CSV table of C-alpha atoms in Angstrom, one decimal:
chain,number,residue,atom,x,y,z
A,1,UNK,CA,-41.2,41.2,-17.7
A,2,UNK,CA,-38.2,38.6,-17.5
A,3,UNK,CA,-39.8,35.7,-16.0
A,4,UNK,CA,-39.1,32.3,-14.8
A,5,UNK,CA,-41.2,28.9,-13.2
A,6,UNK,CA,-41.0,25.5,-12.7
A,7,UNK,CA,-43.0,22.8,-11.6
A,8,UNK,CA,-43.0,21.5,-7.8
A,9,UNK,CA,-45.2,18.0,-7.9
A,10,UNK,CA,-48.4,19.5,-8.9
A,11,UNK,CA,-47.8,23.1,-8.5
A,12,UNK,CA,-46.1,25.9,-10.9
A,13,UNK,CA,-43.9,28.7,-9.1
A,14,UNK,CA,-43.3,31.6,-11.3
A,15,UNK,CA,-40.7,33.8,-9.9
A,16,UNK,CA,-38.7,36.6,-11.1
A,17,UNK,CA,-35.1,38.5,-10.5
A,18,UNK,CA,-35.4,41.7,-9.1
A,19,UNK,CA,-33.9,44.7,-9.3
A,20,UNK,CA,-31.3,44.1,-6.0
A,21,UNK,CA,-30.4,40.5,-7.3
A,22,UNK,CA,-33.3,39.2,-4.2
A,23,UNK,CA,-35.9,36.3,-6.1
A,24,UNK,CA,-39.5,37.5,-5.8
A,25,UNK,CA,-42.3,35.2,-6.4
A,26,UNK,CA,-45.1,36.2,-8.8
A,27,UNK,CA,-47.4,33.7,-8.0
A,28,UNK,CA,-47.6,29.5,-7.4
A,29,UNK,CA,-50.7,27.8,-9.3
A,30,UNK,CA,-52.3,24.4,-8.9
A,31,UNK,CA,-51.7,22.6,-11.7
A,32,UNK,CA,-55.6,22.7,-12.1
A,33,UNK,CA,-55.6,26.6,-11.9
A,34,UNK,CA,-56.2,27.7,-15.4
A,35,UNK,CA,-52.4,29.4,-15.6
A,36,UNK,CA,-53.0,32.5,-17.8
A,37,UNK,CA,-55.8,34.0,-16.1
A,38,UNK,CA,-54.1,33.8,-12.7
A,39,UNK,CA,-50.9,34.9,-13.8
A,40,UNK,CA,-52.9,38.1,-15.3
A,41,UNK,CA,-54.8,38.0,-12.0
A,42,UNK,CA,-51.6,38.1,-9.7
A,43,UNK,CA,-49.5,40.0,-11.5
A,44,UNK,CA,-52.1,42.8,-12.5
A,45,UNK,CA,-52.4,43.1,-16.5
C-alpha cells in the first residue's frame, strides 16, 4: 500500500490515493494512540 499522513495539531491523518484519483482516508490517530497497532487495526492486517 502507497501511503501518505501528516500531522494536524495533535492528530495524525493517514490517507491514501485511490484508484479513480478520489483521497480516501485510512484512519486519524491521537497523537497518544499507539500508531502501529491502530493502523493494523483500521486498515485490517
Amino acid at each position: 500500500m502507497n501511503g501518505y499522513f501528516f500531522r494536524y495539531e495533535k492528530h495524525i491523518v493517514y490517507w491514501k490515493t485511490l484508484g479513480n484519483g478520489d483521497i480516501g482516508i485510512v484512519t486519524v490517530l491521537h497523537e497518544r494512540m499507539h500508531q502501529i497497532d491502530r493502523f493494523r487495526e483500521d486498515f485490517g492486517d
